[in-house]
Tab-separated table of C-alpha atoms and ligand atoms in Angstrom:
chain	number	residue	atom	x	y	z
A	1	MET	CA	0.006	0.150	0.022
A	2	LYS	CA	1.009	3.381	-1.279
A	3	LEU	CA	0.360	5.038	2.214
A	4	LYS	CA	2.013	2.385	4.734
A	5	PRO	CA	5.094	4.336	5.838
A	6	PHE	CA	2.500	7.862	6.641
A	7	LEU	CA	-0.481	5.997	8.176
A	8	ILE	CA	-1.317	5.574	11.568
A	9	LEU	CA	-4.592	3.579	12.357
A	10	ASN	CA	-5.728	3.241	16.167
A	11	GLU	CA	-5.650	-0.011	17.663
A	12	GLU	CA	-9.569	-0.100	17.315
A	13	VAL	CA	-9.877	1.089	13.756
A	14	GLU	CA	-7.271	-2.006	13.004
A	15	GLU	CA	-8.703	-4.635	14.946
A	16	ALA	CA	-12.526	-3.851	13.065
A	17	LEU	CA	-10.770	-3.956	9.738
A	18	LEU	CA	-8.894	-6.961	10.761
A	19	LYS	CA	-12.234	-8.647	11.842
A	20	ASN	CA	-14.356	-7.781	9.096
A	21	GLN	CA	-16.999	-5.209	10.867
A	22	ALA	CA	-18.241	-2.260	9.591
A	23	VAL	CA	-16.372	0.945	9.782
A	24	VAL	CA	-17.778	3.869	9.081
A	25	ALA	CA	-15.033	6.862	7.744
A	26	LEU	CA	-15.479	10.353	8.788
A	27	GLU	CA	-13.811	14.131	7.797
A	28	SER	CA	-12.154	16.136	9.958
A	29	THR	CA	-12.238	19.946	7.803
A	30	ILE	CA	-15.644	20.222	9.219
A	31	ILE	CA	-13.857	20.432	12.639
A	32	THR	CA	-10.801	22.180	11.473
A	33	HIS	CA	-12.791	25.208	9.109
A	34	GLY	CA	-16.560	24.162	9.124
A	35	LEU	CA	-17.901	24.737	12.761
A	36	PRO	CA	-16.850	27.006	15.771
A	37	TYR	CA	-15.347	26.022	18.769
A	38	PRO	CA	-16.317	23.962	20.593
A	39	GLN	CA	-19.583	23.133	18.926
A	40	ASN	CA	-16.978	21.109	16.481
A	41	VAL	CA	-15.375	18.874	18.734
A	42	GLU	CA	-18.924	18.157	20.479
A	43	MET	CA	-20.197	17.253	17.134
A	44	ALA	CA	-17.089	14.925	16.603
A	45	ARG	CA	-17.604	13.129	20.006
A	46	GLN	CA	-21.527	12.985	19.407
A	47	VAL	CA	-20.667	11.738	15.593
A	48	GLU	CA	-18.512	8.911	16.715
A	49	ALA	CA	-20.957	8.179	19.946
A	50	ILE	CA	-24.082	7.553	17.276
A	51	ILE	CA	-21.553	5.357	15.079
A	52	ARG	CA	-21.194	2.950	17.651
A	53	GLN	CA	-24.782	3.412	19.062
A	54	HIS	CA	-25.613	1.755	15.854
A	55	GLY	CA	-22.965	-1.058	15.289
A	56	ALA	CA	-20.260	0.233	13.351
A	57	ILE	CA	-16.850	1.820	14.600
A	58	PRO	CA	-15.873	5.423	14.009
A	59	ALA	CA	-12.856	6.023	11.833
A	60	THR	CA	-12.083	9.906	12.146
A	61	ILE	CA	-9.560	10.755	9.475
A	62	ALA	CA	-7.077	13.464	9.718
A	63	PHE	CA	-3.178	14.577	9.207
A	64	LEU	CA	-1.237	15.142	12.530
A	65	LYS	CA	2.389	15.997	12.361
A	66	GLY	CA	2.936	14.892	8.559
A	67	LYS	CA	1.038	11.101	9.593
A	68	ILE	CA	-2.367	10.033	7.882
A	69	HIS	CA	-4.274	9.320	11.428
A	70	VAL	CA	-7.414	6.957	10.482
A	71	GLY	CA	-9.513	6.970	14.262
A	72	LEU	CA	-8.161	9.215	16.933
A	73	ASN	CA	-8.463	9.574	20.148
A	74	SER	CA	-10.088	11.578	22.220
A	75	GLU	CA	-6.828	14.104	22.877
A	76	GLN	CA	-6.012	13.970	19.273
A	77	LEU	CA	-9.794	15.000	18.603
A	78	THR	CA	-9.287	17.685	20.665
A	79	GLN	CA	-5.808	19.353	19.313
A	80	LEU	CA	-7.443	19.392	15.990
A	81	ALA	CA	-10.100	21.029	16.997
A	82	THR	CA	-8.611	23.646	19.413
A	83	SER	CA	-4.844	24.304	17.657
A	84	GLN	CA	-4.114	26.832	15.266
A	85	PRO	CA	-3.289	27.205	12.547
A	86	PHE	CA	-4.507	24.151	10.815
A	87	GLU	CA	-4.383	23.255	7.557
A	88	LYS	CA	-7.339	22.160	4.933
A	89	ILE	CA	-5.974	19.294	3.480
A	90	SER	CA	-7.747	18.649	0.147
A	91	ARG	CA	-6.462	16.163	-2.595
A	92	ARG	CA	-3.798	18.286	-4.033
A	93	ASP	CA	-1.830	19.296	-0.375
A	94	ILE	CA	-1.532	15.561	0.443
A	95	ALA	CA	2.366	15.346	-0.517
A	96	PHE	CA	3.319	19.442	0.842
A	97	VAL	CA	1.776	18.248	4.448
A	98	LEU	CA	3.692	15.124	4.717
A	99	ALA	CA	6.774	16.593	3.362
A	100	LYS	CA	6.403	19.460	5.653
A	101	ASN	CA	4.940	16.997	8.740
A	102	LEU	CA	2.575	19.466	8.881
A	103	SER	CA	-0.898	18.643	10.780
A	104	GLY	CA	-4.760	19.104	9.510
A	105	GLY	CA	-8.415	18.397	8.796
A	106	THR	CA	-9.251	16.458	5.308
A	107	THR	CA	-11.798	17.585	3.469
A	108	VAL	CA	-14.321	15.269	1.577
A	109	ALA	CA	-12.077	14.212	-1.242
A	110	THR	CA	-9.241	13.322	0.772
A	111	THR	CA	-11.032	11.587	3.503
A	112	MET	CA	-12.760	9.420	0.232
A	113	TRP	CA	-9.254	9.056	-0.794
A	114	VAL	CA	-7.594	7.823	2.540
A	115	ALA	CA	-11.014	5.984	3.580
A	116	SER	CA	-10.303	3.557	-0.154
A	117	GLU	CA	-6.704	3.059	0.427
A	118	VAL	CA	-7.774	1.334	3.998
A	119	GLY	CA	-10.805	-0.338	2.577
A	120	ILE	CA	-13.178	1.738	4.445
A	121	PRO	CA	-16.249	1.656	2.036
A	122	VAL	CA	-18.657	4.463	3.790
A	123	PHE	CA	-17.937	7.797	4.565
A	124	ALA	CA	-20.072	9.946	6.981
A	125	THR	CA	-20.197	13.743	6.007
A	126	GLY	CA	-22.261	16.808	6.463
A	127	GLY	CA	-22.655	18.040	2.481
A	128	ILE	CA	-19.989	17.671	-0.131
A	129	GLY	CA	-18.665	20.336	-1.819
A	130	GLY	CA	-19.557	20.970	-5.330
A	131	VAL	CA	-19.745	23.690	-8.041
A	132	HIS	CA	-19.933	27.144	-6.462
A	133	ARG	CA	-22.250	29.698	-7.781
A	134	LYS	CA	-20.778	32.130	-10.593
A	135	ALA	CA	-18.467	28.972	-11.246
A	136	GLU	CA	-19.062	29.999	-14.957
A	137	SER	CA	-16.542	32.892	-14.270
A	138	THR	CA	-14.417	31.855	-11.637
A	139	PHE	CA	-13.944	27.810	-12.142
A	140	ASP	CA	-14.581	26.979	-8.990
A	141	ILE	CA	-15.519	23.325	-8.403
A	142	SER	CA	-14.667	21.306	-5.478
A	143	SER	CA	-12.271	18.477	-6.057
A	144	ASP	CA	-14.366	16.303	-4.004
A	145	LEU	CA	-16.655	16.181	-6.819
A	146	GLU	CA	-13.689	14.657	-9.293
A	147	GLU	CA	-12.550	12.209	-6.573
A	148	PHE	CA	-15.962	10.352	-6.331
A	149	THR	CA	-14.681	8.980	-10.178
A	150	ARG	CA	-11.332	7.683	-8.348
A	151	SER	CA	-12.724	6.240	-4.322
A	152	PRO	CA	-15.000	3.777	-4.506
A	153	VAL	CA	-16.264	4.845	-1.124
A	154	ALA	CA	-19.955	5.304	-0.535
A	155	VAL	CA	-20.782	8.778	1.221
A	156	VAL	CA	-24.009	9.610	2.925
A	157	SER	CA	-24.455	13.668	3.200
A	158	ALA	CA	-27.187	15.957	3.116
A	159	GLY	CA	-26.680	16.908	-0.838
A	160	ALA	CA	-23.965	19.467	-1.092
A	161	LYS	CA	-24.008	22.545	0.540
A	162	ALA	CA	-26.982	25.299	-0.197
A	163	ILE	CA	-24.398	27.652	-0.524
A	164	LEU	CA	-23.165	25.933	-3.880
A	165	ASP	CA	-24.947	25.895	-6.922
A	166	LEU	CA	-26.800	22.663	-6.737
A	167	PRO	CA	-28.532	22.164	-10.190
A	168	LYS	CA	-24.846	22.854	-11.913
A	169	THR	CA	-23.494	20.375	-9.096
A	170	LEU	CA	-25.753	17.563	-10.293
A	171	GLU	CA	-25.397	17.836	-14.061
A	172	TYR	CA	-21.539	17.543	-13.035
A	173	LEU	CA	-22.016	14.487	-11.505
A	174	GLU	CA	-24.192	13.268	-13.795
A	175	THR	CA	-21.258	14.005	-16.885
A	176	LYS	CA	-18.888	12.146	-14.034
A	177	GLY	CA	-20.698	9.013	-14.389
A	178	VAL	CA	-21.502	9.400	-10.590
A	179	PRO	CA	-24.784	7.754	-9.045
A	180	VAL	CA	-26.449	10.283	-6.673
A	181	ILE	CA	-29.042	8.195	-4.547
A	182	GLY	CA	-31.552	9.848	-2.882
A	183	PHE	CA	-32.491	7.634	0.780
A	184	LYS	CA	-36.361	8.362	1.182
A	185	THR	CA	-36.450	11.284	-0.979
A	186	LYS	CA	-36.822	11.758	-4.171
A	187	GLU	CA	-34.998	15.315	-4.316
A	188	PHE	CA	-31.673	16.389	-4.361
A	189	PRO	CA	-31.798	18.195	-0.730
A	190	ALA	CA	-29.989	21.335	0.024
A	191	PHE	CA	-28.092	21.030	2.928
A	192	TYR	CA	-29.940	23.629	5.241
A	193	TYR	CA	-33.517	22.631	3.899
A	194	ALA	CA	-34.607	19.120	2.015
A	195	LYS	CA	-37.248	20.113	-0.832
A	196	THR	CA	-35.746	21.654	-3.785
A	197	GLY	CA	-37.685	20.486	-6.458
A	198	LEU	CA	-34.404	18.987	-8.229
A	199	SER	CA	-35.622	15.664	-9.031
A	200	LEU	CA	-33.059	12.983	-8.405
A	201	LYS	CA	-33.474	9.606	-10.962
A	202	THR	CA	-32.816	7.043	-8.564
A	203	SER	CA	-33.828	6.731	-5.215
A	204	VAL	CA	-34.283	4.066	-2.171
A	205	ASP	CA	-36.568	3.445	0.634
A	206	THR	CA	-35.017	1.363	2.913
A	207	ILE	CA	-31.180	0.498	4.144
A	208	GLN	CA	-30.629	-2.814	2.086
A	209	GLU	CA	-31.730	-1.710	-0.799
A	210	LEU	CA	-29.351	0.856	-0.726
A	211	ALA	CA	-26.882	-1.725	0.512
A	212	LYS	CA	-27.541	-4.030	-2.220
A	213	VAL	CA	-26.936	-1.060	-4.826
A	214	ILE	CA	-23.699	0.364	-3.324
A	215	ASP	CA	-22.736	-3.349	-3.255
A	216	LEU	CA	-23.321	-3.617	-6.915
A	217	HIS	CA	-21.689	-0.548	-7.631
A	218	ARG	CA	-18.697	-1.763	-6.460
A	219	GLN	CA	-18.841	-5.113	-7.925
A	220	VAL	CA	-19.607	-3.725	-11.335
A	221	ASP	CA	-18.064	-0.180	-11.613
A	222	GLY	CA	-14.732	-0.736	-9.045
A	223	GLN	CA	-13.519	2.609	-9.192
A	224	GLY	CA	-16.101	5.198	-8.309
A	225	GLY	CA	-17.617	6.551	-5.242
A	226	VAL	CA	-21.612	6.953	-4.763
A	227	LEU	CA	-23.326	9.628	-3.452
A	228	ILE	CA	-26.176	9.323	-0.826
A	229	ALA	CA	-28.184	11.714	-0.565
A	230	ASN	CA	-30.086	11.866	2.893
A	231	PRO	CA	-32.217	14.775	3.811
A	232	ILE	CA	-31.734	16.961	7.222
A	233	PRO	CA	-34.775	15.939	9.266
A	234	GLU	CA	-37.792	18.234	8.837
A	235	ALA	CA	-37.470	19.500	12.520
A	236	PHE	CA	-34.541	21.015	12.036
A	237	ALA	CA	-34.591	22.200	8.560
A	238	LEU	CA	-34.193	26.362	7.823
A	239	GLU	CA	-36.616	27.836	5.783
A	240	ALA	CA	-35.721	27.874	2.486
A	241	SER	CA	-36.579	31.423	0.826
A	242	SER	CA	-35.121	33.359	4.115
A	243	ILE	CA	-31.825	31.081	4.421
A	244	GLU	CA	-31.399	31.635	0.256
A	245	ARG	CA	-31.421	35.316	0.835
A	246	LEU	CA	-28.904	35.203	3.318
A	247	ILE	CA	-27.143	32.880	1.380
A	248	GLN	CA	-26.652	35.479	-1.477
A	249	GLN	CA	-25.705	37.832	1.033
A	250	ALA	CA	-22.900	35.924	2.054
A	251	VAL	CA	-21.961	35.409	-1.636
A	252	GLU	CA	-21.594	38.837	-2.266
A	253	GLU	CA	-20.251	39.908	0.696
A	254	ALA	CA	-17.039	36.928	-0.344
A	255	GLU	CA	-16.961	38.379	-3.608
A	256	GLN	CA	-16.199	41.885	-2.402
A	257	GLN	CA	-13.825	40.894	-0.242
A	258	HIS	CA	-12.190	39.092	-2.912
A	259	ILE	CA	-12.654	35.393	-0.634
A	260	LYS	CA	-12.170	32.586	-3.491
A	261	GLY	CA	-10.148	29.295	-3.871
A	262	TYR	CA	-9.835	26.874	-0.814
A	263	ALA	CA	-10.988	30.212	1.887
A	264	LEU	CA	-14.395	30.497	0.150
A	265	THR	CA	-16.613	27.711	1.644
A	266	PRO	CA	-15.164	28.189	5.213
A	267	PHE	CA	-15.989	31.878	5.011
A	268	LEU	CA	-19.278	31.168	3.656
A	269	LEU	CA	-19.928	28.514	6.511
A	270	SER	CA	-18.951	31.128	8.845
A	271	ARG	CA	-21.286	34.251	7.709
A	272	MET	CA	-23.782	31.729	7.774
A	273	LYS	CA	-23.877	31.168	11.252
A	274	THR	CA	-23.568	34.922	11.915
A	275	LEU	CA	-26.400	36.169	9.945
A	276	THR	CA	-28.761	33.201	11.005
A	277	HIS	CA	-27.708	34.074	14.635
A	278	GLY	CA	-25.964	30.521	15.151
A	279	GLU	CA	-29.359	28.846	13.584
A	280	SER	CA	-27.334	27.204	10.343
A	281	VAL	CA	-24.454	25.520	13.267
A	282	GLU	CA	-27.533	23.860	14.685
A	283	SER	CA	-28.725	22.828	11.908
A	284	ASN	CA	-25.238	21.295	10.490
A	285	LEU	CA	-24.965	19.458	13.566
A	286	GLN	CA	-28.169	17.675	13.509
A	287	LEU	CA	-27.367	16.710	9.918
A	288	VAL	CA	-24.361	15.304	10.673
A	289	PHE	CA	-26.010	12.943	13.327
A	290	HIS	CA	-28.751	12.025	10.771
A	291	ASN	CA	-25.762	11.344	8.487
A	292	ALA	CA	-23.800	9.530	10.864
A	293	GLU	CA	-26.389	7.229	12.079
A	294	VAL	CA	-27.753	6.444	7.921
A	295	ALA	CA	-23.755	5.203	7.421
A	296	ALA	CA	-23.461	3.089	10.715
A	297	LYS	CA	-26.598	1.526	9.114
A	298	LEU	CA	-24.749	0.904	6.095
A	299	ALA	CA	-21.996	-0.347	6.755
A	300	VAL	CA	-23.479	-2.471	8.901
A	301	ALA	CA	-26.064	-3.432	6.332
A	302	LEU	CA	-22.822	-4.168	3.868
A	303	LYS	CA	-20.949	-6.569	6.285
A	304	GLN	CA	-24.491	-8.899	6.037
A	305	ILE	CA	-24.056	-9.331	2.354
A	306	HIS	CA	-20.875	-10.725	2.699
B	401	PSU	N1	-19.403	20.320	4.773
B	401	PSU	C1	-19.465	20.605	6.343
B	401	PSU	N2	-18.807	21.256	6.359
B	401	PSU	C2	-17.501	21.513	5.576
B	401	PSU	C3	-17.590	21.001	4.904
B	401	PSU	C4	-18.338	20.028	4.267
B	401	PSU	O1	-21.030	20.246	6.481
B	401	PSU	O2	-16.826	22.254	6.452
B	401	PSU	C5	-15.894	20.930	3.722
B	401	PSU	C6	-15.521	19.355	3.623
B	401	PSU	O3	-14.391	19.177	4.169
B	401	PSU	C7	-15.590	19.600	2.012
B	401	PSU	C8	-15.263	21.182	1.832
B	401	PSU	O4	-14.781	18.556	1.678
B	401	PSU	O5	-15.910	21.963	2.717
B	401	PSU	C9	-15.147	21.544	0.647
B	401	PSU	O6	-14.593	22.542	0.645
B	401	PSU	P1	-13.998	22.985	-1.146
B	401	PSU	O7	-15.530	23.780	-1.625
B	401	PSU	O8	-13.246	24.241	-1.148
B	401	PSU	O9	-13.790	21.567	-1.993
B	402	MN	MN1	-12.788	25.188	-4.325
């Protein structure tokens, strides 16, 4: 394995993989750049607890001092949530971060890659990155989307972040041949809310059906990922039209302040927190918890197939 010299699997994850138990990978940019302290570390712990409750072992993935960690202990999680500065490690950054012994959170793209290298087929996140609004002039398309063409991992998310251009994100995924499967929905959800009118061609209503599709995709495609769209529970959804107004405001502010590239997503998420008086953070937490539950159930169901 290419990663071996840099890899540190914690004992629990290593044992689970050896014993062929259900494991769920988790990203860490949401800890370092997506959520404020202390909600970030509370979220990370709670997500791990939810995954355990549903019969799987959590494997949070992050880089610490030039090593790729799969599974973090409590101290490492706190370190990741509190120390600054931390890198946001996307696919292009990996070799540099390893060479310089840096630490940081892994994006969806990097987490998918590490998960597939160590043999973890299921991954839970909040919302994936995608095609940004105004991408026709900025060209800003998250490398998360490209990763779905090369890492065979099933990613459970509440759609793509509403701060993005969702129709373009779906078009891009279609072009790249990435299955997008609605879980108990026929619409592509928008992170903070569920009803978008963006219809999905494929949807399933049970974990068993989902596991069957994922398993077959792995067998027949072999090299690409699957995006599972799991909408935020209704009780925690924000009101679509008011959230949309605030998103437009945040996107304009980013443009005026010349914020772009890798800094854009963290900026927009943090502006959304302020503009919604913290409500966006609460929704973000709840949708991540929901994704963790579905991912754990899926990981267990996949183990029951083989
Ligand atoms: N989802 C969240 N919060 C986040 C992210 C996703 O709820 O912070 C992070 C993910 O790590 C994702 C990244 O991979 O944002 C996308 O960044 P970019 O658009 O720069 O590729
Ligand atoms: Mn980008």
